[in-house]
Amino acid sequence: MSKKPGIFISFEGSEGSGKTTQIDRLASKLEERGEDVLVTREPGGTDIGEDIRHLLKHNSNGEQMCPETELLLFAASRAQLVRQIIVPALKEGKIVLCDRFLDSTTVYQGVARQLSSEPVHVINAFAVGDMQPDLTVVLDIPAEVGFQRIKHRASDLPDRMEKENIEFYKLVREGYLVLADSLPERFTVIKGDRKPDEVAIDVWQEISDRYFPDE
């Protein structure tokens, strides 16, 4: 599954880190330059994936879900997204911005849910094949900040992940930082507990330095 000649950028971070806001801003900036941009998310991004997303996040039966089932459902949604959406878009030369990708499973199910790293890695690899982001932007915020941001959201009831306790948020944050430190060539960590405009400047600086250095 070749991913060239497009660019694949994933955004990661704990709940409340501001990923959606920054993806929207980056997409607008890229489109102003005339780039062909596709924004997607996971779980979701396809009809099948959106059904899985509802089960994972909002269905009342999800409260009984064991970590192993959660892992496999995320992987199923991801496998469909890669083959139906991401691979074709990259082959067309698009810049794909994805709200979460395989690193979410490594951190949420592997670290925070404390599943063994070996099956998490194997299942991730099976789901995505050779598809890896060219760049992964981690929006890093203290666990307490994310926890409070979720509490003060005016719209939507909290989903299963947003209902987790502060210790879960701390594990997620630490998991992302450790992962980013282990793969510095793919990851960049940006301080997310600032004004959105300030974060967006740093995000764009990273993108422009990597992909548009002569401008």
PDB file of C-alpha atoms in Angstrom:
ATOM      1  CA  MET A   1       0.000   0.000   0.000  1.00  0.00           C
ATOM      2  CA  SER A   2       2.229   2.805  -1.228  1.00  0.00           C
ATOM      3  CA  LYS A   3       1.417   6.184   0.272  1.00  0.00           C
ATOM      4  CA  LYS A   4       3.241   8.389  -2.222  1.00  0.00           C
ATOM      5  CA  PRO A   5       3.032  10.994  -3.657  1.00  0.00           C
ATOM      6  CA  GLY A   6       0.735  12.496  -1.034  1.00  0.00           C
ATOM      7  CA  ILE A   7       1.525  13.504   2.546  1.00  0.00           C
ATOM      8  CA  PHE A   8      -0.040  11.799   5.541  1.00  0.00           C
ATOM      9  CA  ILE A   9      -0.168  13.777   8.799  1.00  0.00           C
ATOM     10  CA  SER A  10      -1.825  12.443  11.934  1.00  0.00           C
ATOM     11  CA  PHE A  11      -2.735  14.421  15.039  1.00  0.00           C
ATOM     12  CA  GLU A  12      -2.619  12.826  18.462  1.00  0.00           C
ATOM     13  CA  GLY A  13      -3.211  13.885  22.048  1.00  0.00           C
ATOM     14  CA  SER A  14      -5.431  13.263  25.007  1.00  0.00           C
ATOM     15  CA  GLU A  15      -9.084  14.233  25.187  1.00  0.00           C
ATOM     16  CA  GLY A  16      -9.416  18.008  25.165  1.00  0.00           C
ATOM     17  CA  SER A  17      -6.025  18.633  23.558  1.00  0.00           C
ATOM     18  CA  GLY A  18      -7.471  20.704  20.713  1.00  0.00           C
ATOM     19  CA  LYS A  19      -6.818  18.349  17.804  1.00  0.00           C
ATOM     20  CA  THR A  20     -10.000  19.165  15.906  1.00  0.00           C
ATOM     21  CA  THR A  21      -9.374  22.903  16.130  1.00  0.00           C
ATOM     22  CA  GLN A  22      -5.797  22.621  14.924  1.00  0.00           C
ATOM     23  CA  ILE A  23      -6.649  20.219  12.106  1.00  0.00           C
ATOM     24  CA  ASP A  24      -9.309  22.623  10.841  1.00  0.00           C
ATOM     25  CA  ARG A  25      -6.876  25.529  10.946  1.00  0.00           C
ATOM     26  CA  LEU A  26      -4.138  23.614   9.199  1.00  0.00           C
ATOM     27  CA  ALA A  27      -6.528  22.382   6.520  1.00  0.00           C
ATOM     28  CA  SER A  28      -7.620  25.965   5.825  1.00  0.00           C
ATOM     29  CA  LYS A  29      -4.014  27.154   5.648  1.00  0.00           C
ATOM     30  CA  LEU A  30      -3.073  24.398   3.219  1.00  0.00           C
ATOM     31  CA  GLU A  31      -6.125  24.989   1.045  1.00  0.00           C
ATOM     32  CA  GLU A  32      -5.254  28.697   0.843  1.00  0.00           C
ATOM     33  CA  ARG A  33      -1.971  27.571  -0.687  1.00  0.00           C
ATOM     34  CA  GLY A  34      -3.853  25.559  -3.275  1.00  0.00           C
ATOM     35  CA  GLU A  35      -3.152  22.164  -1.726  1.00  0.00           C
ATOM     36  CA  ASP A  36      -5.647  19.328  -2.113  1.00  0.00           C
ATOM     37  CA  VAL A  37      -6.512  18.375   1.465  1.00  0.00           C
ATOM     38  CA  LEU A  38      -8.527  15.508   2.902  1.00  0.00           C
ATOM     39  CA  VAL A  39      -9.537  15.585   6.572  1.00  0.00           C
ATOM     40  CA  THR A  40     -10.622  12.358   8.225  1.00  0.00           C
ATOM     41  CA  ARG A  41     -10.819  10.836  11.674  1.00  0.00           C
ATOM     42  CA  GLU A  42     -10.754   7.621  13.563  1.00  0.00           C
ATOM     43  CA  PRO A  43     -12.500   5.730  14.698  1.00  0.00           C
ATOM     44  CA  GLY A  44     -14.703   6.660  11.772  1.00  0.00           C
ATOM     45  CA  GLY A  45     -14.048   8.224   8.401  1.00  0.00           C
ATOM     46  CA  THR A  46     -16.091   5.610   6.508  1.00  0.00           C
ATOM     47  CA  ASP A  47     -19.661   4.389   6.855  1.00  0.00           C
ATOM     48  CA  ILE A  48     -18.434   1.212   8.529  1.00  0.00           C
ATOM     49  CA  GLY A  49     -16.015   3.159  10.709  1.00  0.00           C
ATOM     50  CA  GLU A  50     -18.675   5.607  11.850  1.00  0.00           C
ATOM     51  CA  ASP A  51     -20.883   2.712  12.962  1.00  0.00           C
ATOM     52  CA  ILE A  52     -17.938   1.323  14.937  1.00  0.00           C
ATOM     53  CA  ARG A  53     -17.273   4.809  16.349  1.00  0.00           C
ATOM     54  CA  HIS A  54     -20.797   5.012  17.711  1.00  0.00           C
ATOM     55  CA  LEU A  55     -20.446   1.627  19.366  1.00  0.00           C
ATOM     56  CA  LEU A  56     -17.064   2.529  20.878  1.00  0.00           C
ATOM     57  CA  LYS A  57     -17.967   5.983  22.097  1.00  0.00           C
ATOM     58  CA  HIS A  58     -21.697   6.406  22.548  1.00  0.00           C
ATOM     59  CA  ASN A  59     -23.613   3.132  22.617  1.00  0.00           C
ATOM     60  CA  SER A  60     -24.712   2.248  26.152  1.00  0.00           C
ATOM     61  CA  ASN A  61     -23.591  -1.337  25.573  1.00  0.00           C
ATOM     62  CA  GLY A  62     -20.054  -0.014  25.252  1.00  0.00           C
ATOM     63  CA  GLU A  63     -19.894   0.408  29.001  1.00  0.00           C
ATOM     64  CA  GLN A  64     -19.479  -3.368  29.254  1.00  0.00           C
ATOM     65  CA  MET A  65     -16.705  -3.500  26.659  1.00  0.00           C
ATOM     66  CA  CYS A  66     -13.481  -5.240  27.638  1.00  0.00           C
ATOM     67  CA  PRO A  67     -10.130  -3.737  26.530  1.00  0.00           C
ATOM     68  CA  GLU A  68      -9.499  -6.554  24.027  1.00  0.00           C
ATOM     69  CA  THR A  69     -12.793  -5.897  22.244  1.00  0.00           C
ATOM     70  CA  GLU A  70     -12.044  -2.178  22.225  1.00  0.00           C
ATOM     71  CA  LEU A  71      -8.651  -2.832  20.646  1.00  0.00           C
ATOM     72  CA  LEU A  72     -10.100  -4.998  17.881  1.00  0.00           C
ATOM     73  CA  LEU A  73     -12.905  -2.567  17.077  1.00  0.00           C
ATOM     74  CA  PHE A  74     -10.491   0.341  16.741  1.00  0.00           C
ATOM     75  CA  ALA A  75      -8.330  -1.813  14.469  1.00  0.00           C
ATOM     76  CA  ALA A  76     -11.318  -2.777  12.313  1.00  0.00           C
ATOM     77  CA  SER A  77     -12.297   0.850  11.812  1.00  0.00           C
ATOM     78  CA  ARG A  78      -8.674   1.743  11.000  1.00  0.00           C
ATOM     79  CA  ALA A  79      -8.285  -1.058   8.453  1.00  0.00           C
ATOM     80  CA  GLN A  80     -11.336   0.176   6.552  1.00  0.00           C
ATOM     81  CA  LEU A  81     -10.199   3.798   6.711  1.00  0.00           C
ATOM     82  CA  VAL A  82      -6.730   3.004   5.364  1.00  0.00           C
ATOM     83  CA  ARG A  83      -7.942   0.999   2.387  1.00  0.00           C
ATOM     84  CA  GLN A  84     -11.068   2.927   1.491  1.00  0.00           C
ATOM     85  CA  ILE A  85      -9.975   6.509   2.157  1.00  0.00           C
ATOM     86  CA  ILE A  86      -6.326   7.116   3.013  1.00  0.00           C
ATOM     87  CA  VAL A  87      -4.536   5.028   0.378  1.00  0.00           C
ATOM     88  CA  PRO A  88      -6.620   6.342  -2.563  1.00  0.00           C
ATOM     89  CA  ALA A  89      -6.253   9.941  -1.363  1.00  0.00           C
ATOM     90  CA  LEU A  90      -2.471   9.674  -1.041  1.00  0.00           C
ATOM     91  CA  LYS A  91      -2.192   8.067  -4.472  1.00  0.00           C
ATOM     92  CA  GLU A  92      -4.006  11.120  -5.831  1.00  0.00           C
ATOM     93  CA  GLY A  93      -1.382  13.364  -4.231  1.00  0.00           C
ATOM     94  CA  LYS A  94      -3.591  14.749  -1.477  1.00  0.00           C
ATOM     95  CA  ILE A  95      -2.457  15.889   1.940  1.00  0.00           C
ATOM     96  CA  VAL A  96      -4.341  13.705   4.403  1.00  0.00           C
ATOM     97  CA  LEU A  97      -4.937  15.051   7.906  1.00  0.00           C
ATOM     98  CA  CYS A  98      -6.190  12.401  10.292  1.00  0.00           C
ATOM     99  CA  ASP A  99      -7.592  13.008  13.759  1.00  0.00           C
ATOM    100  CA  ARG A 100      -5.915  10.031  15.491  1.00  0.00           C
ATOM    101  CA  PHE A 101      -4.345   6.960  13.926  1.00  0.00           C
ATOM    102  CA  LEU A 102      -2.524   3.836  15.099  1.00  0.00           C
ATOM    103  CA  ASP A 103      -0.611   5.660  17.858  1.00  0.00           C
ATOM    104  CA  SER A 104      -3.880   6.190  19.703  1.00  0.00           C
ATOM    105  CA  THR A 105      -4.218   2.441  20.060  1.00  0.00           C
ATOM    106  CA  THR A 106      -0.621   2.080  21.227  1.00  0.00           C
ATOM    107  CA  VAL A 107      -1.273   4.657  23.940  1.00  0.00           C
ATOM    108  CA  TYR A 108      -4.932   4.225  24.906  1.00  0.00           C
ATOM    109  CA  GLN A 109      -5.232   0.452  24.739  1.00  0.00           C
ATOM    110  CA  GLY A 110      -1.583  -0.502  25.175  1.00  0.00           C
ATOM    111  CA  VAL A 111      -0.526   1.947  27.879  1.00  0.00           C
ATOM    112  CA  ALA A 112      -3.657   3.285  29.563  1.00  0.00           C
ATOM    113  CA  ARG A 113      -5.642   0.019  29.334  1.00  0.00           C
ATOM    114  CA  GLN A 114      -2.435  -1.893  30.078  1.00  0.00           C
ATOM    115  CA  LEU A 115      -2.799  -4.486  27.337  1.00  0.00           C
ATOM    116  CA  SER A 116       0.369  -6.338  26.399  1.00  0.00           C
ATOM    117  CA  SER A 117       2.405  -4.411  23.825  1.00  0.00           C
ATOM    118  CA  GLU A 118       2.973  -7.437  21.571  1.00  0.00           C
ATOM    119  CA  PRO A 119      -0.648  -8.121  20.520  1.00  0.00           C
ATOM    120  CA  VAL A 120      -1.296  -4.375  20.257  1.00  0.00           C
ATOM    121  CA  HIS A 121       1.639  -4.050  17.849  1.00  0.00           C
ATOM    122  CA  VAL A 122       0.644  -7.111  15.817  1.00  0.00           C
ATOM    123  CA  ILE A 123      -2.992  -6.049  15.492  1.00  0.00           C
ATOM    124  CA  ASN A 124      -1.979  -2.493  14.601  1.00  0.00           C
ATOM    125  CA  ALA A 125       0.369  -3.785  11.904  1.00  0.00           C
ATOM    126  CA  PHE A 126      -2.297  -6.081  10.477  1.00  0.00           C
ATOM    127  CA  ALA A 127      -4.803  -3.224  10.337  1.00  0.00           C
ATOM    128  CA  VAL A 128      -2.601  -0.644   8.596  1.00  0.00           C
ATOM    129  CA  GLY A 129      -0.196  -2.759   6.534  1.00  0.00           C
ATOM    130  CA  ASP A 130       2.765  -0.550   5.629  1.00  0.00           C
ATOM    131  CA  MET A 131       0.803   2.664   6.127  1.00  0.00           C
ATOM    132  CA  GLN A 132       2.510   5.021   8.567  1.00  0.00           C
ATOM    133  CA  PRO A 133       2.045   8.782   8.934  1.00  0.00           C
ATOM    134  CA  ASP A 134       4.794  10.911   7.445  1.00  0.00           C
ATOM    135  CA  LEU A 135       4.406  13.161  10.469  1.00  0.00           C
ATOM    136  CA  THR A 136       2.547  12.815  13.745  1.00  0.00           C
ATOM    137  CA  VAL A 137       1.745  15.982  15.684  1.00  0.00           C
ATOM    138  CA  VAL A 138       1.173  15.411  19.387  1.00  0.00           C
ATOM    139  CA  LEU A 139      -0.661  18.243  21.121  1.00  0.00           C
ATOM    140  CA  ASP A 140       0.607  17.890  24.656  1.00  0.00           C
ATOM    141  CA  ILE A 141      -1.426  19.194  27.580  1.00  0.00           C
ATOM    142  CA  PRO A 142      -1.288  18.411  31.306  1.00  0.00           C
ATOM    143  CA  ALA A 143      -3.809  15.755  32.263  1.00  0.00           C
ATOM    144  CA  GLU A 144      -5.579  18.213  34.563  1.00  0.00           C
ATOM    145  CA  VAL A 145      -6.080  20.674  31.693  1.00  0.00           C
ATOM    146  CA  GLY A 146      -7.637  18.050  29.437  1.00  0.00           C
ATOM    147  CA  PHE A 147      -9.831  16.829  32.266  1.00  0.00           C
ATOM    148  CA  GLN A 148     -11.153  20.343  32.917  1.00  0.00           C
ATOM    149  CA  ARG A 149     -11.643  21.134  29.240  1.00  0.00           C
ATOM    150  CA  ILE A 150     -13.856  18.095  28.808  1.00  0.00           C
ATOM    151  CA  LYS A 151     -15.899  19.013  31.877  1.00  0.00           C
ATOM    152  CA  HIS A 152     -16.561  22.507  30.538  1.00  0.00           C
ATOM    153  CA  ARG A 153     -17.548  21.584  27.011  1.00  0.00           C
ATOM    154  CA  ALA A 154     -20.914  23.130  26.312  1.00  0.00           C
ATOM    155  CA  SER A 155     -22.104  20.653  23.682  1.00  0.00           C
ATOM    156  CA  ASP A 156     -22.399  16.888  23.438  1.00  0.00           C
ATOM    157  CA  LEU A 157     -22.501  14.412  26.248  1.00  0.00           C
ATOM    158  CA  PRO A 158     -19.092  12.979  27.179  1.00  0.00           C
ATOM    159  CA  ASP A 159     -18.176   9.748  25.398  1.00  0.00           C
ATOM    160  CA  ARG A 160     -16.602   6.684  27.010  1.00  0.00           C
ATOM    161  CA  MET A 161     -13.051   8.013  26.763  1.00  0.00           C
ATOM    162  CA  GLU A 162     -14.039  11.418  28.106  1.00  0.00           C
ATOM    163  CA  LYS A 163     -15.614   9.785  31.161  1.00  0.00           C
ATOM    164  CA  GLU A 164     -12.302   8.283  32.295  1.00  0.00           C
ATOM    165  CA  ASN A 165     -10.657   9.471  35.514  1.00  0.00           C
ATOM    166  CA  ILE A 166      -7.648  11.740  35.901  1.00  0.00           C
ATOM    167  CA  GLU A 167      -5.253   8.815  36.331  1.00  0.00           C
ATOM    168  CA  PHE A 168      -6.244   7.512  32.914  1.00  0.00           C
ATOM    169  CA  TYR A 169      -5.521  10.951  31.426  1.00  0.00           C
ATOM    170  CA  LYS A 170      -2.104  10.966  33.080  1.00  0.00           C
ATOM    171  CA  LEU A 171      -1.263   7.571  31.606  1.00  0.00           C
ATOM    172  CA  VAL A 172      -2.335   8.735  28.163  1.00  0.00           C
ATOM    173  CA  ARG A 173      -0.176  11.847  28.320  1.00  0.00           C
ATOM    174  CA  GLU A 174       2.862   9.936  29.504  1.00  0.00           C
ATOM    175  CA  GLY A 175       2.297   7.290  26.846  1.00  0.00           C
ATOM    176  CA  TYR A 176       2.355   9.864  24.067  1.00  0.00           C
ATOM    177  CA  LEU A 177       5.496  11.543  25.380  1.00  0.00           C
ATOM    178  CA  VAL A 178       7.370   8.249  25.661  1.00  0.00           C
ATOM    179  CA  LEU A 179       6.257   7.204  22.179  1.00  0.00           C
ATOM    180  CA  ALA A 180       7.227  10.548  20.659  1.00  0.00           C
ATOM    181  CA  ASP A 181      10.629  10.380  22.318  1.00  0.00           C
ATOM    182  CA  SER A 182      11.214   6.912  20.839  1.00  0.00           C
ATOM    183  CA  LEU A 183      10.371   8.000  17.270  1.00  0.00           C
ATOM    184  CA  PRO A 184      11.669  11.579  16.915  1.00  0.00           C
ATOM    185  CA  GLU A 185      11.916  11.351  13.124  1.00  0.00           C
ATOM    186  CA  ARG A 186       8.137  10.958  12.841  1.00  0.00           C
ATOM    187  CA  PHE A 187       6.811  12.791  15.894  1.00  0.00           C
ATOM    188  CA  THR A 188       6.724  16.413  16.888  1.00  0.00           C
ATOM    189  CA  VAL A 189       5.351  17.489  20.269  1.00  0.00           C
ATOM    190  CA  ILE A 190       3.658  20.876  20.484  1.00  0.00           C
ATOM    191  CA  LYS A 191       2.549  22.516  23.713  1.00  0.00           C
ATOM    192  CA  GLY A 192      -1.248  22.521  23.510  1.00  0.00           C
ATOM    193  CA  ASP A 193      -2.285  24.373  26.673  1.00  0.00           C
ATOM    194  CA  ARG A 194      -2.041  27.800  25.047  1.00  0.00           C
ATOM    195  CA  LYS A 195      -4.280  30.006  22.953  1.00  0.00           C
ATOM    196  CA  PRO A 196      -5.333  28.261  19.717  1.00  0.00           C
ATOM    197  CA  ASP A 197      -3.628  30.949  17.611  1.00  0.00           C
ATOM    198  CA  GLU A 198      -0.298  30.329  19.340  1.00  0.00           C
ATOM    199  CA  VAL A 199      -0.587  26.576  18.875  1.00  0.00           C
ATOM    200  CA  ALA A 200      -1.536  27.018  15.217  1.00  0.00           C
ATOM    201  CA  ILE A 201       1.590  29.097  14.574  1.00  0.00           C
ATOM    202  CA  ASP A 202       3.800  26.303  15.895  1.00  0.00           C
ATOM    203  CA  VAL A 203       1.901  23.651  13.949  1.00  0.00           C
ATOM    204  CA  TRP A 204       2.309  25.593  10.717  1.00  0.00           C
ATOM    205  CA  GLN A 205       5.983  26.215  11.417  1.00  0.00           C
ATOM    206  CA  GLU A 206       6.544  22.475  11.726  1.00  0.00           C
ATOM    207  CA  ILE A 207       4.619  21.719   8.530  1.00  0.00           C
ATOM    208  CA  SER A 208       6.266  24.453   6.503  1.00  0.00           C
ATOM    209  CA  ASP A 209       9.768  23.539   7.703  1.00  0.00           C
ATOM    210  CA  ARG A 210       9.263  19.933   6.641  1.00  0.00           C
ATOM    211  CA  TYR A 211       7.290  20.237   3.439  1.00  0.00           C
ATOM    212  CA  PHE A 212       7.619  23.814   2.146  1.00  0.00           C
ATOM    213  CA  PRO A 213      11.132  24.838   3.294  1.00  0.00           C
ATOM    214  CA  ASP A 214      11.877  27.076   0.321  1.00  0.00           C
ATOM    215  CA  GLU A 215       8.906  29.387   0.842  1.00  0.00           C
TER     216      GLU A 215
END
